[in-house]
PDB file of C-alpha atoms in Angstrom:
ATOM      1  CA  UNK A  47       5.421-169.060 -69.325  1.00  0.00           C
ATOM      2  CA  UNK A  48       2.948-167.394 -67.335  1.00  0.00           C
ATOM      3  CA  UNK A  49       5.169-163.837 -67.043  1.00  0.00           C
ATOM      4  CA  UNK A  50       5.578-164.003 -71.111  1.00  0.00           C
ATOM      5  CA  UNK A  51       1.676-164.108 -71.057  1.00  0.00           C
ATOM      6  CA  UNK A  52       1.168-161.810 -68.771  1.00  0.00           C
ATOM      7  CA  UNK A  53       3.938-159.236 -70.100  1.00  0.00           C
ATOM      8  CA  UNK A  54       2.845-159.681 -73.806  1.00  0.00           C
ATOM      9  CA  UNK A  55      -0.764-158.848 -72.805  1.00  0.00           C
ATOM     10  CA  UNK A  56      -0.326-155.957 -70.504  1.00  0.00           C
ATOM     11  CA  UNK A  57       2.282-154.264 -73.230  1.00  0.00           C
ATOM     12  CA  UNK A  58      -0.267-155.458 -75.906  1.00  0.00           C
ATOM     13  CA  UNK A  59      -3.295-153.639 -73.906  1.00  0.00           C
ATOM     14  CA  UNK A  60      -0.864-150.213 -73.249  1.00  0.00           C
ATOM     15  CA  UNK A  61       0.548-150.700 -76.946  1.00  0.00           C
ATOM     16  CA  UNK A  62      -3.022-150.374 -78.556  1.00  0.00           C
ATOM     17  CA  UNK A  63      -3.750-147.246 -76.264  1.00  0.00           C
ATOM     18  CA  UNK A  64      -0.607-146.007 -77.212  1.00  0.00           C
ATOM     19  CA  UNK A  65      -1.365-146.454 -81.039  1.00  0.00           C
ATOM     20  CA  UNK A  66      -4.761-144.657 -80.874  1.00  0.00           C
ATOM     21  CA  UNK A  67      -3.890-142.327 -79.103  1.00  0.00           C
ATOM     22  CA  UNK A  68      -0.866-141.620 -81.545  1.00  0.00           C
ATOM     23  CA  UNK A  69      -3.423-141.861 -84.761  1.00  0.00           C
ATOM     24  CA  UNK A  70      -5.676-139.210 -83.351  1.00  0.00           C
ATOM     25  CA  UNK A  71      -2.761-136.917 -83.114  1.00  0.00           C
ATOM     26  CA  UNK A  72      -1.157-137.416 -86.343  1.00  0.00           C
ATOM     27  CA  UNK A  73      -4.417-137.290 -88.600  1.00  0.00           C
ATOM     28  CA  UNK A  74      -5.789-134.260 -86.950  1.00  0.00           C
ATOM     29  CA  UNK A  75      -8.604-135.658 -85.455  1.00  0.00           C
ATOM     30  CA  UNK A  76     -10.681-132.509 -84.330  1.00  0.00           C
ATOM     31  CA  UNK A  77     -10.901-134.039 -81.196  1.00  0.00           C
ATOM     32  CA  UNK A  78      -7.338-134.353 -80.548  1.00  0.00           C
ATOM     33  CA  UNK A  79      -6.480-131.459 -81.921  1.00  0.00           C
ATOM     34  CA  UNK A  80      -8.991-129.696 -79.663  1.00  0.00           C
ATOM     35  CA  UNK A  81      -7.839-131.298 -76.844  1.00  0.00           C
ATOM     36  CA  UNK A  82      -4.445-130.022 -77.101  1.00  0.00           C
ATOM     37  CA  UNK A  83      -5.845-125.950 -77.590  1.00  0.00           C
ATOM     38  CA  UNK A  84      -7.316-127.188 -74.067  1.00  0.00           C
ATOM     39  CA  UNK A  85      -4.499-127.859 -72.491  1.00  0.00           C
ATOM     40  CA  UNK A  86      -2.714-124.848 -73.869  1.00  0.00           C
ATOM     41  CA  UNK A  87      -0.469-126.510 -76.739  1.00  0.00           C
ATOM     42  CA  UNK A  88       0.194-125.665 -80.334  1.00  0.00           C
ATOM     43  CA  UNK A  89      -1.780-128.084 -82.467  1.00  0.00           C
ATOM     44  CA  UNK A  90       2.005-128.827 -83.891  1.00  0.00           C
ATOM     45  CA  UNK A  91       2.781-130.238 -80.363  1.00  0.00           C
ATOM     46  CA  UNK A  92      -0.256-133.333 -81.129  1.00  0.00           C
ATOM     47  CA  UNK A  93       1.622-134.300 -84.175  1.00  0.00           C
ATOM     48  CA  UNK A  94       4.893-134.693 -82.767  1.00  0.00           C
ATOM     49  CA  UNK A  95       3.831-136.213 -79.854  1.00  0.00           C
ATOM     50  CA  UNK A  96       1.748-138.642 -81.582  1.00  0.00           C
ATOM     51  CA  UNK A  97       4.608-139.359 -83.993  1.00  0.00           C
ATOM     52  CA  UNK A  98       6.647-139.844 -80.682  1.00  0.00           C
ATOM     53  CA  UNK A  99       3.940-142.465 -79.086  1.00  0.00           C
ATOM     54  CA  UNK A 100       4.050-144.316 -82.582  1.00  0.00           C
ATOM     55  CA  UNK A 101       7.779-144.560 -82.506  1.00  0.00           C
ATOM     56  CA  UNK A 102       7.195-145.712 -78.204  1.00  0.00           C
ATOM     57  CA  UNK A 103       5.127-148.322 -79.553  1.00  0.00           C
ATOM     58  CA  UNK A 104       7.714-150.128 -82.259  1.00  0.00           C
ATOM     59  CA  UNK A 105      10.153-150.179 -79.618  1.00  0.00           C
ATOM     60  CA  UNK A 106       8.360-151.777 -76.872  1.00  0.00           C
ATOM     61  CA  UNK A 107       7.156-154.444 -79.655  1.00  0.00           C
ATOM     62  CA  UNK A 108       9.851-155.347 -81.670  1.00  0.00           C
ATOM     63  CA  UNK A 109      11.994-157.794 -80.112  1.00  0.00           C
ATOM     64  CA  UNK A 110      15.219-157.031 -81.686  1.00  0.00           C
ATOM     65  CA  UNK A 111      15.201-153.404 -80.326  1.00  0.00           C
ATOM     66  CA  UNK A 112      17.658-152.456 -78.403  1.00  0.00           C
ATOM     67  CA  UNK A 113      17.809-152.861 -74.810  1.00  0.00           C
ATOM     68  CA  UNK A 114      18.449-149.216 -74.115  1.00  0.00           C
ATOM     69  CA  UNK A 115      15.827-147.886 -76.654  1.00  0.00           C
ATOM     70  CA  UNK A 116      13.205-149.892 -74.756  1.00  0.00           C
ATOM     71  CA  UNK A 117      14.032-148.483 -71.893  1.00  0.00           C
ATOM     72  CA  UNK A 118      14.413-144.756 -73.289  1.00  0.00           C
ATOM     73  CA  UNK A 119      10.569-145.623 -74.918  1.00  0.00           C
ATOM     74  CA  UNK A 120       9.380-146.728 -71.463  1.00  0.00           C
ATOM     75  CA  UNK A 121      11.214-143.463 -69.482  1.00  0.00           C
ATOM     76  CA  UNK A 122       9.172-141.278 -72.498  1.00  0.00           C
ATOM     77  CA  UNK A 123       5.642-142.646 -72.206  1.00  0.00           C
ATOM     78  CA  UNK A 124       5.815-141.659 -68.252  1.00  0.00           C
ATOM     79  CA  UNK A 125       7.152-138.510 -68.718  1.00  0.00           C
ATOM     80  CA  UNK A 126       4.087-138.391 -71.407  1.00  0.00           C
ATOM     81  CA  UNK A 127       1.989-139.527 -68.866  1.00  0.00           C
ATOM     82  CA  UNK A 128       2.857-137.651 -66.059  1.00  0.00           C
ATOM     83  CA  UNK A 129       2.514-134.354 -67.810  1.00  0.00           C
ATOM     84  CA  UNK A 130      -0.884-135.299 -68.954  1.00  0.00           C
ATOM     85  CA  UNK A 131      -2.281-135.291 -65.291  1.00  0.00           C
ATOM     86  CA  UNK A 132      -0.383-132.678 -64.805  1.00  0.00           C
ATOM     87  CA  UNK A 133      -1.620-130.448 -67.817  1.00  0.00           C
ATOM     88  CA  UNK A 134      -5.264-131.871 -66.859  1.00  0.00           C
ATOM     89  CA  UNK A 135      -4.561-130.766 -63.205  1.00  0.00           C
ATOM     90  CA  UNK A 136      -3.310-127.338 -64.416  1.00  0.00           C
ATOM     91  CA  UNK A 137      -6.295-126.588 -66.619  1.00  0.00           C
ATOM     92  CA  UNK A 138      -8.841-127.330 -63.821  1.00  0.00           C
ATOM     93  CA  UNK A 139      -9.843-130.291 -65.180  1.00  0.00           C
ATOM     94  CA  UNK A 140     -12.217-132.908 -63.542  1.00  0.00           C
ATOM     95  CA  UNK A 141     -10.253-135.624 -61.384  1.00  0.00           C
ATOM     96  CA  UNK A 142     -11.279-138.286 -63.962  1.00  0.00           C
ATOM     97  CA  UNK A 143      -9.203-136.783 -66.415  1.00  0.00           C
ATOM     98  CA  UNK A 144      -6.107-136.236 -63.925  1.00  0.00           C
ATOM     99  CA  UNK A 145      -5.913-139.785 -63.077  1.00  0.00           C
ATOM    100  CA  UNK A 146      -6.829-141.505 -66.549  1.00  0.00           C
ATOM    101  CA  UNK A 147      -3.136-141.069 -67.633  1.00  0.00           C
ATOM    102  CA  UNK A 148      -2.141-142.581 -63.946  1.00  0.00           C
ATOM    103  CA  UNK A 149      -3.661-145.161 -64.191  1.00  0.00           C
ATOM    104  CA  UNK A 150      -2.254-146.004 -67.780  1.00  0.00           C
ATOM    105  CA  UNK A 151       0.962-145.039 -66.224  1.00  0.00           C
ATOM    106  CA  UNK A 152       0.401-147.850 -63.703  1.00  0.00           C
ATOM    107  CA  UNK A 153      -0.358-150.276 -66.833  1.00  0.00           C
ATOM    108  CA  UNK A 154       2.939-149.300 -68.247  1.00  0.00           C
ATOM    109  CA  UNK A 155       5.105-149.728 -65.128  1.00  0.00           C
ATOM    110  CA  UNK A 156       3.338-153.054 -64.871  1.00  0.00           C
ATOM    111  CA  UNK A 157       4.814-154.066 -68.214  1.00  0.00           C
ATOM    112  CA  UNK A 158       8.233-152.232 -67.602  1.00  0.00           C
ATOM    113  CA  UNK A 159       8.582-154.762 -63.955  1.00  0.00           C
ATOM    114  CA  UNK A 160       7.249-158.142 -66.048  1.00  0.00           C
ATOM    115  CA  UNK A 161       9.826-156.808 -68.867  1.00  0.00           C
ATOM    116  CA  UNK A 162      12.670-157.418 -66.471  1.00  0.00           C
ATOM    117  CA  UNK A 163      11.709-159.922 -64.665  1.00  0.00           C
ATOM    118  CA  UNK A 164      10.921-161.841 -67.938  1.00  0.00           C
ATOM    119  CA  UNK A 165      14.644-160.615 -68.683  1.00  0.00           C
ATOM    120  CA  UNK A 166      15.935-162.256 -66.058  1.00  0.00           C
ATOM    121  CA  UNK A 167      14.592-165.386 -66.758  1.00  0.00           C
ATOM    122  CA  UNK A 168      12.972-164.916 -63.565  1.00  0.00           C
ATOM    123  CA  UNK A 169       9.238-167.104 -62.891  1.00  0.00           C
ATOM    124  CA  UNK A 170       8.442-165.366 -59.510  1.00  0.00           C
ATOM    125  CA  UNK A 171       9.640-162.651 -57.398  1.00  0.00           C
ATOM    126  CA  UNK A 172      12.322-163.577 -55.783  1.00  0.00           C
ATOM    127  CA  UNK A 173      12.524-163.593 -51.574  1.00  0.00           C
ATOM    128  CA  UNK A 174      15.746-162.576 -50.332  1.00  0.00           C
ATOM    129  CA  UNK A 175      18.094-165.083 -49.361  1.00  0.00           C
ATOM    130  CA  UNK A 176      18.720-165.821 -45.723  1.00  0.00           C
ATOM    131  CA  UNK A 177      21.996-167.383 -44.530  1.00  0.00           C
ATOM    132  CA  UNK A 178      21.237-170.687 -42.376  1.00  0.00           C
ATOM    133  CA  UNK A 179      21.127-170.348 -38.781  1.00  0.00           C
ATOM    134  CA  UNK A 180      23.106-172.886 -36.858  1.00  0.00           C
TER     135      UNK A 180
END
């Protein structure tokens, strides 16, 4: 019970960042839209990429989504991710703003590893098996 807690909370907590972030980029916030002339992107690029976190989010929250779109919405938030720090890096950047998408791409590995474990019915990690001595 505790890793359905835990996974529904840290997917809920990356899920909401997800679906701001996402709302910012398909309304046009100024902000966001700024952000991406920053980083050297077409203000197009903001929509579809917040279209595309939207779409990240539905899969990683409905339950009856495929197992293999879940995983194809996990694999595209860090590639997201990692070319954030990476665009923040490129653009000189402070190091705050480098590592902000890290560490959110730490929160969504976190919930990727309780997603399988909770798939395997699994409570704890599990120590390797030894064979008995004797």
């Amino acid at each position: 019970m505790k890793l359905k807690i835990s996974y529904w909370a840290i997917t809920g907590l990356f899920c909401l960042m997800m679906t701001f972030s996402g709302f910012m980029s398909v309304s046009g916030n100024p902000q966001a839209l700024e952000g991406m002339r920053h980083l050297g992107y077409p203000a197009y690029f903001g929509t579809l990429l917040g279209a595309a976190k939207l779409l990240g989010v539905v899969a990683l929250l409905v339950p009856l989504v495929p197992r293999t779109l879940r995983e194809w919405a996990y694999a595209g938030f860090a590639i997201d991710l990692v070319a954030a720090a990476v665009s923040h890096a490129a653009v000189g950047d402070p190091a705050s703003n480098v590592v902000s998408p890290l560490v959110i791409l730490g929160v969504l590995l976190t919930s990727h590893q309780l997603w399988h474990r909770w798939e395997r019915g699994a409570t704890e990690p599990q120590a390797a098996a030894r064979p008995a001595m004797g």
